[in-house]
Coordinates of C-alpha atoms in Angstrom, one line a residue:
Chain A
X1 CA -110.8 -9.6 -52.8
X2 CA -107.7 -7.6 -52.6
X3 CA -109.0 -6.0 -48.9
X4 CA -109.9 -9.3 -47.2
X5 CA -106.2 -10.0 -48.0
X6 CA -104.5 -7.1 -47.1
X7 CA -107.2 -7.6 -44.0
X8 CA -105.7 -11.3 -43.6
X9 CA -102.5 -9.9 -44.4
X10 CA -102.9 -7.9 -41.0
X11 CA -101.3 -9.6 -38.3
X12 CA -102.6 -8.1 -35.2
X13 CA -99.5 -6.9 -33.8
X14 CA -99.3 -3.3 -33.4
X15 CA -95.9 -1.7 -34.2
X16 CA -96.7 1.8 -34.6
X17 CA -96.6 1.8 -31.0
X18 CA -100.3 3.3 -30.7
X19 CA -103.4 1.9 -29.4
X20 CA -104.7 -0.9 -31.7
X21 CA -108.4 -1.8 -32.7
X22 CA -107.9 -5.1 -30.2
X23 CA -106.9 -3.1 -27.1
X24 CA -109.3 0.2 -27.8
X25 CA -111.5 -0.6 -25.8
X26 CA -109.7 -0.4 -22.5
X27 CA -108.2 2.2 -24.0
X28 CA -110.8 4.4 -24.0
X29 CA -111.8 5.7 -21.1
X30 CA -107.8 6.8 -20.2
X31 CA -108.1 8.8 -24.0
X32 CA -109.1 11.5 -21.3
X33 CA -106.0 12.1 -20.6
X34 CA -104.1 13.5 -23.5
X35 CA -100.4 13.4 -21.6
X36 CA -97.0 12.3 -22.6
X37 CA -96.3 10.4 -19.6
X38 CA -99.9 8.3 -20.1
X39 CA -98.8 7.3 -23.4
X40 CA -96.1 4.8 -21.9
X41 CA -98.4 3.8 -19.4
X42 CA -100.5 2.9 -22.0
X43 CA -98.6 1.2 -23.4
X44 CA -97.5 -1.2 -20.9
X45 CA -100.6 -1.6 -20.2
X46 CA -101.9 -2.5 -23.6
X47 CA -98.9 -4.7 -24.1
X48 CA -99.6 -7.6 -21.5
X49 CA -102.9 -8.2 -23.3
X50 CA -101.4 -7.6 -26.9
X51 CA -98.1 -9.9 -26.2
X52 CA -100.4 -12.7 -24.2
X53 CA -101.1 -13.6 -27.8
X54 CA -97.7 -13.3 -29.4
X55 CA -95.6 -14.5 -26.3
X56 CA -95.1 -17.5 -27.4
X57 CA -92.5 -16.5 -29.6
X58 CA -90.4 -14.3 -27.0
X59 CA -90.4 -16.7 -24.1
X60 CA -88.6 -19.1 -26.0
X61 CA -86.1 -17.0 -27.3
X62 CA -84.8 -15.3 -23.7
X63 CA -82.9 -18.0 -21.7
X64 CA -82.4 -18.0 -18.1
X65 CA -79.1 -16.0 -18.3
X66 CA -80.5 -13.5 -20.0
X67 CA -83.4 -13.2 -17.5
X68 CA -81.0 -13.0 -14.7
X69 CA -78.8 -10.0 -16.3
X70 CA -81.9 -8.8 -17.3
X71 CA -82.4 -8.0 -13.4
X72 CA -79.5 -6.6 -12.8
X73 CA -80.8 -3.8 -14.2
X74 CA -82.6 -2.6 -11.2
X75 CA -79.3 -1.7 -9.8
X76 CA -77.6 2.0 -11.1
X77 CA -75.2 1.9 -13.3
X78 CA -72.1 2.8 -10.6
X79 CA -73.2 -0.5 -8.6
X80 CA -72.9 -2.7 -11.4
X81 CA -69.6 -1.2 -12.4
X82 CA -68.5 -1.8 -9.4
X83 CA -69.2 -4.7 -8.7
X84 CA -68.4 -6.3 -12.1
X85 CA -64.7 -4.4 -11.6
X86 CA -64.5 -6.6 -7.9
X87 CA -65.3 -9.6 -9.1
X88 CA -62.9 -9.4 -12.3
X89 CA -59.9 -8.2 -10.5
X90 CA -60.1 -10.5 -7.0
X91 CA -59.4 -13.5 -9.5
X92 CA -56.4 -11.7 -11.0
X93 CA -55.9 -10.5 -8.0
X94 CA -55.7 -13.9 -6.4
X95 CA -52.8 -14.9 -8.9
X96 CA -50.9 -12.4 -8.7
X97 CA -50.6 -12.8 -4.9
X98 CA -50.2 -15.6 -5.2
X99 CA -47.3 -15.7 -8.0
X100 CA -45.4 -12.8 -5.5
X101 CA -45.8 -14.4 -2.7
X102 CA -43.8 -17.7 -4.7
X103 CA -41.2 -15.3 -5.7
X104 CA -40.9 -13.7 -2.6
X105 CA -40.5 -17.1 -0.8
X106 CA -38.1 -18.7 -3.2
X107 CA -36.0 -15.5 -2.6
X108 CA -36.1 -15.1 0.9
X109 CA -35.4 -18.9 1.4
X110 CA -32.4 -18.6 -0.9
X111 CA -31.0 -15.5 1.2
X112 CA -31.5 -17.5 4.6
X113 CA -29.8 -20.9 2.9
X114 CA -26.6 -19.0 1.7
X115 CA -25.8 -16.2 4.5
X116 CA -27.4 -17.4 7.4
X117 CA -27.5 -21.6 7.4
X118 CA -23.8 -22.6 7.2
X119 CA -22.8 -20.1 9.8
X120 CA -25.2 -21.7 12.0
X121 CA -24.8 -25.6 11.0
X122 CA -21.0 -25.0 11.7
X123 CA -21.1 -23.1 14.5
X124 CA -23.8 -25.8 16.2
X125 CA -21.4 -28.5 15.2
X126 CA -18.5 -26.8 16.9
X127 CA -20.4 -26.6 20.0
X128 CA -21.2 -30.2 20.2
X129 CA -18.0 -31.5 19.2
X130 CA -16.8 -28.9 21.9
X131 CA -19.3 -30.7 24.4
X132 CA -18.2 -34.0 23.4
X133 CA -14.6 -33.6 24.2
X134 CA -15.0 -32.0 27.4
X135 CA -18.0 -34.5 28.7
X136 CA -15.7 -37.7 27.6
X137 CA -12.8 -36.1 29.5
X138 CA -15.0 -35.4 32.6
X139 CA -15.7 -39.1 32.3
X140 CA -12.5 -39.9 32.3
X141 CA -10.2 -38.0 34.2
X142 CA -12.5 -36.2 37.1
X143 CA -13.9 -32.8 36.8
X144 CA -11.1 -30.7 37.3
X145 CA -10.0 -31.9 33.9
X146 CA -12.6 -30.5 32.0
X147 CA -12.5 -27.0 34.0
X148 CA -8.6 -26.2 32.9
X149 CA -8.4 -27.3 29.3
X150 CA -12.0 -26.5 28.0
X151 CA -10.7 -24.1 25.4
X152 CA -7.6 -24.8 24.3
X153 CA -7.9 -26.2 20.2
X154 CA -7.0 -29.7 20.3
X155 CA -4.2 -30.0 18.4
X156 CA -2.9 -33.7 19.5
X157 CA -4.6 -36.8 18.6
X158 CA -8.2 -37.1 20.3
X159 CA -8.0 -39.4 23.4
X160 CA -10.2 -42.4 21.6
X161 CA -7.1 -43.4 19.2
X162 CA -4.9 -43.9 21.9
X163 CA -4.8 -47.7 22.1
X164 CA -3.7 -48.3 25.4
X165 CA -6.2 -46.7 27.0
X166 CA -6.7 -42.8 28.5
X167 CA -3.8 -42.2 30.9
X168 CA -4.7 -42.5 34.4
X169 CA -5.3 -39.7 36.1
X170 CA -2.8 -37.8 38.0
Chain B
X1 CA 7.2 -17.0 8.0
X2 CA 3.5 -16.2 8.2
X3 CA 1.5 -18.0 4.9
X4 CA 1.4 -15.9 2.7
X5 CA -1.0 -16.9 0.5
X6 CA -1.2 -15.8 -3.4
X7 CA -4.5 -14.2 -4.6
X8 CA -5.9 -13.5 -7.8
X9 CA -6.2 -10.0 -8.4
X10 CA -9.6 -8.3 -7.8
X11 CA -10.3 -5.6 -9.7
X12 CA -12.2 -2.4 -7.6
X13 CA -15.6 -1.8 -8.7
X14 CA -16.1 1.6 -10.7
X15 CA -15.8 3.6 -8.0
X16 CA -15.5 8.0 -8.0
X17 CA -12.2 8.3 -10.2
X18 CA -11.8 8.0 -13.7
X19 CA -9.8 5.4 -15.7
X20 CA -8.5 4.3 -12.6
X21 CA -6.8 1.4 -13.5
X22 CA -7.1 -1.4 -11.0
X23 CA -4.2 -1.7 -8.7
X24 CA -3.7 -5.8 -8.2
X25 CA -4.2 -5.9 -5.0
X26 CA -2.9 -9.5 -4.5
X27 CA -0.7 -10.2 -1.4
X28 CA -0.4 -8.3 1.5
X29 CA 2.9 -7.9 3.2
X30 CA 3.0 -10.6 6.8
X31 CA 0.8 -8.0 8.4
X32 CA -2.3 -5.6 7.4
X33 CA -0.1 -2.5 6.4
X34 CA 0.1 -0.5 10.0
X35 CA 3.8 1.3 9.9
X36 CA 6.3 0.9 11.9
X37 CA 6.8 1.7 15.1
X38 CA 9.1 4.5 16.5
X39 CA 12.5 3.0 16.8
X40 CA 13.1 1.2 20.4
X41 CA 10.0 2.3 22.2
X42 CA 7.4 -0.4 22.8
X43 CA 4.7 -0.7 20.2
X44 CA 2.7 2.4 20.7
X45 CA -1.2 3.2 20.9
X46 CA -3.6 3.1 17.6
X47 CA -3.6 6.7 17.7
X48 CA 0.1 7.2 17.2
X49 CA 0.0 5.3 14.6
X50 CA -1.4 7.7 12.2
X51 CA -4.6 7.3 9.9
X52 CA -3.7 5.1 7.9
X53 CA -3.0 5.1 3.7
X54 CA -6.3 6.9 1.8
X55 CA -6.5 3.3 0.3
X56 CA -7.1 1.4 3.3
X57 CA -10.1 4.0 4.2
X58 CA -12.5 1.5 3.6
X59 CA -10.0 -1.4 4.1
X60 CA -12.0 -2.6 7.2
X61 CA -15.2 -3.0 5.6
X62 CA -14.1 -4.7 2.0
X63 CA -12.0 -7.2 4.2
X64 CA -15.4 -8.5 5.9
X65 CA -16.9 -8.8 2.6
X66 CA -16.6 -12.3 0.9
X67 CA -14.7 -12.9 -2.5
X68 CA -17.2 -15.6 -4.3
X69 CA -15.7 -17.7 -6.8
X70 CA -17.3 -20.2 -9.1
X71 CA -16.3 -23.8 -9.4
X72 CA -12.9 -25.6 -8.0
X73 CA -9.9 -23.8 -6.8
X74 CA -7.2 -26.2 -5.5
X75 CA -4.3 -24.2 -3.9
X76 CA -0.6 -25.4 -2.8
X77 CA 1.5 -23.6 -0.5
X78 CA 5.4 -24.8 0.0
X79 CA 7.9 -23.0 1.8
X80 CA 11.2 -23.2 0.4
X81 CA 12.8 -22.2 3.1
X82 CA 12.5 -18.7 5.8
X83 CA 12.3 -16.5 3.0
X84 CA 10.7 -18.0 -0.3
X85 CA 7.7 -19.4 -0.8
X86 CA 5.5 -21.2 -3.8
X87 CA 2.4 -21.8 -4.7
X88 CA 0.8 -23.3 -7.2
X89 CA -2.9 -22.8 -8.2
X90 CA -5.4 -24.7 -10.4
X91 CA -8.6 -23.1 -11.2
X92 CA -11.6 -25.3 -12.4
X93 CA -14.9 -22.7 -13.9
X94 CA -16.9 -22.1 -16.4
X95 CA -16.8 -18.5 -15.9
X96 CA -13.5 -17.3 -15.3
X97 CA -11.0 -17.9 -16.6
X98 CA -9.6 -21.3 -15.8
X99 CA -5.9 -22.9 -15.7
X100 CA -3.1 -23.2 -13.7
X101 CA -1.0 -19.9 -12.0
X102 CA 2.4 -20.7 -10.1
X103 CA 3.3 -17.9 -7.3
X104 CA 6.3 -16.9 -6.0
X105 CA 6.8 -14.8 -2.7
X106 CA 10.1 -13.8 -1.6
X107 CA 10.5 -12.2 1.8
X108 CA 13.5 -10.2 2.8
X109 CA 15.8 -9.9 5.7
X110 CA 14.8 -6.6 6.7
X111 CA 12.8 -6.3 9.9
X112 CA 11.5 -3.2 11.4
X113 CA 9.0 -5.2 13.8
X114 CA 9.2 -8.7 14.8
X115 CA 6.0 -9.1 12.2
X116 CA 6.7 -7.4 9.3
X117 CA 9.7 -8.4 6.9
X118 CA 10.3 -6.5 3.8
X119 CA 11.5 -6.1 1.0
X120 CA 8.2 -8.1 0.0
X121 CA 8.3 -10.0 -4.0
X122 CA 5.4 -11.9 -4.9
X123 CA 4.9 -13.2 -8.2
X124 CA 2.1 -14.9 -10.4
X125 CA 2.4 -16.2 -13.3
X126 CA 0.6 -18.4 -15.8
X127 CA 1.5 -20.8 -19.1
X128 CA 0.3 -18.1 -21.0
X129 CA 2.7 -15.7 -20.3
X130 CA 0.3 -13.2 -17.9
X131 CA 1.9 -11.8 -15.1
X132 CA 1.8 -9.8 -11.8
X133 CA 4.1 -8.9 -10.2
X134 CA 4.8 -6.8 -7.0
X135 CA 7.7 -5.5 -5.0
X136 CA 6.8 -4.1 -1.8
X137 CA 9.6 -2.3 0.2
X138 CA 10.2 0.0 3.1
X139 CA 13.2 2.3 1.7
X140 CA 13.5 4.8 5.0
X141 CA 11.5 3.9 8.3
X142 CA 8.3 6.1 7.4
X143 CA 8.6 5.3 3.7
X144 CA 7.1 2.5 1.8
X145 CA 7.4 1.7 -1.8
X146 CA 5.5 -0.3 -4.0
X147 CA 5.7 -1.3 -7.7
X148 CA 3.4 -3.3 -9.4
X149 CA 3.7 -4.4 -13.0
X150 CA 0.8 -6.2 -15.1
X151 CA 1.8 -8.6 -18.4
X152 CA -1.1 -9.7 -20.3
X153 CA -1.1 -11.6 -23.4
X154 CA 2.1 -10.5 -24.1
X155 CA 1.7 -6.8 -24.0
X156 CA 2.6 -4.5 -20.7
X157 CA -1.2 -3.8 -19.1
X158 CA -0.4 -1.4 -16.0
X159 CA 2.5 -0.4 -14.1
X160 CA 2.2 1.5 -11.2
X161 CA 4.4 3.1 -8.9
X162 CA 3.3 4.0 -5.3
X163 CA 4.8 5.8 -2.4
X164 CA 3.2 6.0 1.2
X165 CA 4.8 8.2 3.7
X166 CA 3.6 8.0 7.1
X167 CA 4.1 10.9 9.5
X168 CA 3.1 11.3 13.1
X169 CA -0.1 11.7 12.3
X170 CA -0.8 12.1 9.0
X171 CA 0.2 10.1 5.7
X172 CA 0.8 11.2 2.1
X173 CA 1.3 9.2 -0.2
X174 CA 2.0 10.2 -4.6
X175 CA 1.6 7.2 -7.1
X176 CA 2.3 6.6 -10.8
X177 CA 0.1 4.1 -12.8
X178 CA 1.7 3.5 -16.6
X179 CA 4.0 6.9 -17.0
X180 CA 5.0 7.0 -20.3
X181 CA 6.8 9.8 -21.0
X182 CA 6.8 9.4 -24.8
X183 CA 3.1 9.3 -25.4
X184 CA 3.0 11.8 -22.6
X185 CA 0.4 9.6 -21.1
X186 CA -0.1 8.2 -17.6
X187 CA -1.9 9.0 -14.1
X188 CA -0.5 10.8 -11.4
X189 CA -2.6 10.2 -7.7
X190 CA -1.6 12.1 -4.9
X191 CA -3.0 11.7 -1.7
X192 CA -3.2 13.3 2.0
X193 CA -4.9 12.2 4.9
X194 CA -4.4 14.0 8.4
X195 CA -5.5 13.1 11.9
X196 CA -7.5 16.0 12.9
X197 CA -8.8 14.5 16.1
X198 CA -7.7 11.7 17.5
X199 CA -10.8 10.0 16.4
X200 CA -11.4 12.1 13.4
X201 CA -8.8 12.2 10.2
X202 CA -9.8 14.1 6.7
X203 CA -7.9 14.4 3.7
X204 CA -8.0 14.6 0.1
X205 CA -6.8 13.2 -3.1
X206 CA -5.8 14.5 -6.7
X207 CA -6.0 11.8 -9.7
X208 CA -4.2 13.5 -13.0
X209 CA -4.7 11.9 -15.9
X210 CA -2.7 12.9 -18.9
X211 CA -4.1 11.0 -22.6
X212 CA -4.2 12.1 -26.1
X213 CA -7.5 10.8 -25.8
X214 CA -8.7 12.9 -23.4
X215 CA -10.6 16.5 -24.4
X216 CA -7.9 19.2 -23.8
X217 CA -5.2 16.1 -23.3
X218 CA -6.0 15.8 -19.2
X219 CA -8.2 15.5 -16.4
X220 CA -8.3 16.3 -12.9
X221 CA -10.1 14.6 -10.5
X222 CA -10.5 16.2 -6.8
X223 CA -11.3 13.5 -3.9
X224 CA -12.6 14.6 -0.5
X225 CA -12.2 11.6 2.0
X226 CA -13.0 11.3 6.1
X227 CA -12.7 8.8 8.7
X228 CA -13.9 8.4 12.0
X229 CA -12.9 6.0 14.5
X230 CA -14.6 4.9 17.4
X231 CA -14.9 2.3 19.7
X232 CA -15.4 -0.9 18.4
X233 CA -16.6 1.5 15.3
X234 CA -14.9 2.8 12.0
X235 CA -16.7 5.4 9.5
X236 CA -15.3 6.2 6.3
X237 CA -16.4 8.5 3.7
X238 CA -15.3 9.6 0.0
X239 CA -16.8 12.3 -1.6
X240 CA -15.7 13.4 -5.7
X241 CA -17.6 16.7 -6.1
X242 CA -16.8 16.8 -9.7
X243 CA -17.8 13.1 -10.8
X244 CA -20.8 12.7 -8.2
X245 CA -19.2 9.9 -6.6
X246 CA -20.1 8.9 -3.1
X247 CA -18.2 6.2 -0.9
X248 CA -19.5 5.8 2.6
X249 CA -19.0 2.5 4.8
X250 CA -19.5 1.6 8.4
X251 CA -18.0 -1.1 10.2
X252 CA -18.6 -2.2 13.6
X253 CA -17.9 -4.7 15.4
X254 CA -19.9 -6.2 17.8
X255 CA -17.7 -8.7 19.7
X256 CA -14.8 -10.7 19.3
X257 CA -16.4 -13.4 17.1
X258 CA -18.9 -11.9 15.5
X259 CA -18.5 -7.8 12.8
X260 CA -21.0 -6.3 10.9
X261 CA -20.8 -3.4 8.4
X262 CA -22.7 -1.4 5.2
X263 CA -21.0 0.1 2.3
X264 CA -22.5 2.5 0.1
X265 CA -21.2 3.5 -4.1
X266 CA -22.7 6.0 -5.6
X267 CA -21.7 7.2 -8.7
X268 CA -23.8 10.1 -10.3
X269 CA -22.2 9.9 -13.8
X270 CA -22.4 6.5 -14.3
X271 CA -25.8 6.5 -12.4
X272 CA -25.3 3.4 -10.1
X273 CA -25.8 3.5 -6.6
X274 CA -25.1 0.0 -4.5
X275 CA -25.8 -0.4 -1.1
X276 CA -24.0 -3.7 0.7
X277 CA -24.1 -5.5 4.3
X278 CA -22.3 -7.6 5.7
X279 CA -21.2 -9.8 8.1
X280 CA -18.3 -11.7 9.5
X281 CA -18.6 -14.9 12.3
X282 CA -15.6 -16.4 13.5
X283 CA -15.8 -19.2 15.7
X284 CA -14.1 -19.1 19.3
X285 CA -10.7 -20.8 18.5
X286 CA -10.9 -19.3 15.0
X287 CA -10.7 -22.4 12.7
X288 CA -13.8 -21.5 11.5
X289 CA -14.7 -17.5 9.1
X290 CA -17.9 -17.1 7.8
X291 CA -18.8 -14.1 5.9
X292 CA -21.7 -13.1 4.2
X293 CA -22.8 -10.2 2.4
X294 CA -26.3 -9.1 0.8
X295 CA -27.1 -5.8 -1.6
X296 CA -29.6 -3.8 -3.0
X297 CA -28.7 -5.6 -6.7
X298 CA -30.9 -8.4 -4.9
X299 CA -27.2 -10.5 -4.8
X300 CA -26.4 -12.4 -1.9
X301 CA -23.0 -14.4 -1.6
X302 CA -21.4 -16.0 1.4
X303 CA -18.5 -17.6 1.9
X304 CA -17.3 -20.6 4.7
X305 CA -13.5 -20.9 5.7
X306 CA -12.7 -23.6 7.8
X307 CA -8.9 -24.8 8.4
X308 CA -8.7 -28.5 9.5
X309 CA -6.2 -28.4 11.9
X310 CA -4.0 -30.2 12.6
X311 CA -3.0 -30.5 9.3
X312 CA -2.7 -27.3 7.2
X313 CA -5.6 -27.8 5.2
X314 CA -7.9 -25.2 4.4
X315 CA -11.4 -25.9 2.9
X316 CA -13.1 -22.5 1.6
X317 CA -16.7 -22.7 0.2
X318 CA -18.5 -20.3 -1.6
X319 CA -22.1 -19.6 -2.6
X320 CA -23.9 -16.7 -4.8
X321 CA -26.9 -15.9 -6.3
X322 CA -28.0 -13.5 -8.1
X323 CA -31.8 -12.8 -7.9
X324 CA -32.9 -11.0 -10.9
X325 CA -30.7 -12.8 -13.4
X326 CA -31.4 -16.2 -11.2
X327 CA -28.1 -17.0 -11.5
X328 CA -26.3 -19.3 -8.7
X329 CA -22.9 -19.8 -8.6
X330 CA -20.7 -22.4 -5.8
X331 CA -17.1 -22.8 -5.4
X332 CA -15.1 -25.2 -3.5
X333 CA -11.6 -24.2 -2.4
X334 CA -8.9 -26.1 -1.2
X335 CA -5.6 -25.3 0.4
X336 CA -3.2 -26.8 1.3
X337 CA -0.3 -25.1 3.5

């Protein structure tokens, strides 16, 4: 009584990592070959056959990610380094161009809008005012006018708040 | 008269000598300081002239830098008559210190050149009792005098006393900051600077400090200084040996509207070195000065002048930031007269 249990007790599955009763007999035309390097070979072989029966269990417990990492093991270690230290640092990368390149703007923008702005608002202002006065006196008094006094700071009142009128010309 | 305008004092950055104390450098006599000319000859060539006081070495590049200021400054400028004129100043900001200053400027009758009057007073003084005071005066033809004295909070600050003697081609000049011969304290600067070349003028100056304070009771400090003067160009350099301090500055300028120039500070001991630009626009009929300055503190500051003729009004504003602290300061000046 006691065998047939520890017989029932048996679960087939072959942990010693040597060939079983269930797979001995395609293992024995290759115990011929006495080699360390058969042995593995051996074993993979034998284990399709032995985990057909037991798979059930480990298919459900890998999921798809695992699988896929699972591959990535084809590729030498250097590769996968590599590849994992791109793809880590192009995000930070990415944000920390991107942060400098804020800074960068924000000062260069405040640099041009205090030195360089004003100077040339003004300045653009003066020359239009400039061009105003001397057009309206074209207009008004003939050419020559605006030839000989195109210069000179206009210190007297402008010529529209006179309220008679622009003095004729000369 | 000229306006003469009253300006708060700005004190000089720590530059090569030490314990310098500021000199309040606050109103300039009618004209930038050029001596006189020779008695009845007409006005002769920049290179008779001389170099120039040791001071003014880098006079041409500070000038074209712009004086920021933070918040309202409202300025008013009377003359009393030829000779005397008043100003009173309020000053609106949160960072310095803000109130109201009343300045006094009394020009003499003395006039070695149709532009320059002496003997210059100006005064400045505030509800708190702080004063400046200056007295600027040209006791022989070649020799110029100064005295400044400095009152705050009730207690003498600096006094300084400053001579300038301006040969053909050279000019020496000895000053006295706080003498006190009973603490057997003070500072004693002596300076020379010779025209070598026309263009080219070298000198030197010793800075003697005498302090109970000090190791062995004083210090000597030996300045090496150059200029070099071209075109449209001026170079100037200071050199201290002993303190590692370095002073170079550049100014050129490119037309009649529009300078440009770079200063350099560098001052080993304290281990600072500062590198500015700068540049100055003035519009064609010269209402209008715009200045602006950038340095390697990652400061910018800039500063807009424009008199609205024809009355005497002057409206000055003023911007700077400062990068790394992200600080921003404006002003917005007014003067009238």
């Amino acid at each position: 009584m006691p065998t047939i249990k520890e017989e029932d007790a048996d679960s087939g599955l072959d942990l010693t990592g040597s060939a079983p009763n269930v797979g001995s007999q395609e293992s024995e035309p290759k115990k011929d070959d006495d080699t360390v390097t058969k042995s593995p070979e051996k074993k993979t072989l034998a284990r399709p056959q032995d985990v057909e029966a037991d798979d059930d269990d480990e298919e459900l417990d890998e999921t798809l990610t695992e699988r896929l990492i699972g591959l990535t093991e084809m590729f030498p270690e250097s590769v996968r380094n590599g590849v994992g230290w791109i793809l880590e640092n192009s995000w930070d990368g990415v944000k920390s161009a991107y942060g400098f390149s804020r800074k960068a703007l924000w000062i260069g923008m405040v640099t041009v809008l205090i030195t360089v702005v004003p100077a040339q608002l003004e300045l653009e202002r003066m020359n239009m005012a400039n061009q105003q006065k001397q057009q309206e006196r074209q207009m008004l008094l003939g050419p020559h006018a605006a030839f000989s006094s195109s210069n000179v700071p206009q210190n007297a009142m402008p010529m529209m708040a006179m309220p008679g009128g622009p003095p004729p010309p000369q | 008269m000229g306006t003469v305008h009253a300006v708060e004092a700005n004190p000089q950055k720590a530059g090569a000598s030490v314990g310098y104390i500021p000199a309040p450098s606050m109103v300039q006599p009618p004209v930038a300081g050029q001596p006189p000319p020779a008695q009845q000859e007409p006005p002769p060539q920049k290179e008779d002239d001389g170099p120039g006081t040791f001071e003014d070495l880098h006079k041409a590049c500070k000038d074209m830098f712009p004086t920021p200021f933070d918040g309202a400054k409202i300025m008013i400028n009377k003359g009393l008559s030829n000779h005397f004129q008043v100003s009173h100043t309020f000053t609106m900001s949160n960072v310095s210190p803000a109130g109201y200053r009343f300045g006094c400027t009394y020009v003499g009758t003395n006039q070695p050149s149709p532009t320059e009057a002496y003997p210059v007073l100006l005064g400045e003084l505030s509800p708190s009792g702080d004063m400046n005071a200056n007295i600027i005066h040209q006791v022989t033809q070649n020799l110029r005098t100064k005295f400044v004295a400095q009152i705050q909070g009730g207690k003498w600050v600096a006094t300084q006393f400053q001579n300038d003697y301006k040969g053909k081609d050279y000019t020496a000049s000895f000053a006295a900051m706080n003498p006190n011969f009973l603490n057997d304290s003070g500072i004693y600067v002596g300076q020379y600077l010779q025209n070598v070349t026309k263009s080219l003028a070298l000198g030197a100056e010793v800075f003697y400090q005498r302090d109970k304070q000090l190791p062995g009771h004083q210090i000597a400090v030996l300045t090496l200084a150059g200029k070099y003067t071209g075109t449209n160009c001026q170079a100037g350099c200071n050199l201290t040996p002993g303190a590692g301090g370095l002073h170079l500055s550049y100014h050129h300028k490119l037309d009649k509207q529009v300078q440009m120039g770079v200063e350099l500070e560098t001052s080993l001991r304290m281990r600072e070195s500062v590198a500015t630009f700068g540049y100055q626009v003035d519009s064609e009929d010269g209402s209008t000065t715009f200045k602006a300055q950038a340095d390697t503190n990652w400061c910018v500051g800039a500063t807009l002048e424009k008199k609205l003729l024809p009355m005497p009004f002057s409206l000055i504003l003023s911007g700077f930031a400062n990068h790394p602290k992200s600080s921003y300061r404006f002003g917005i000046g007014f003067m009238v007269g």
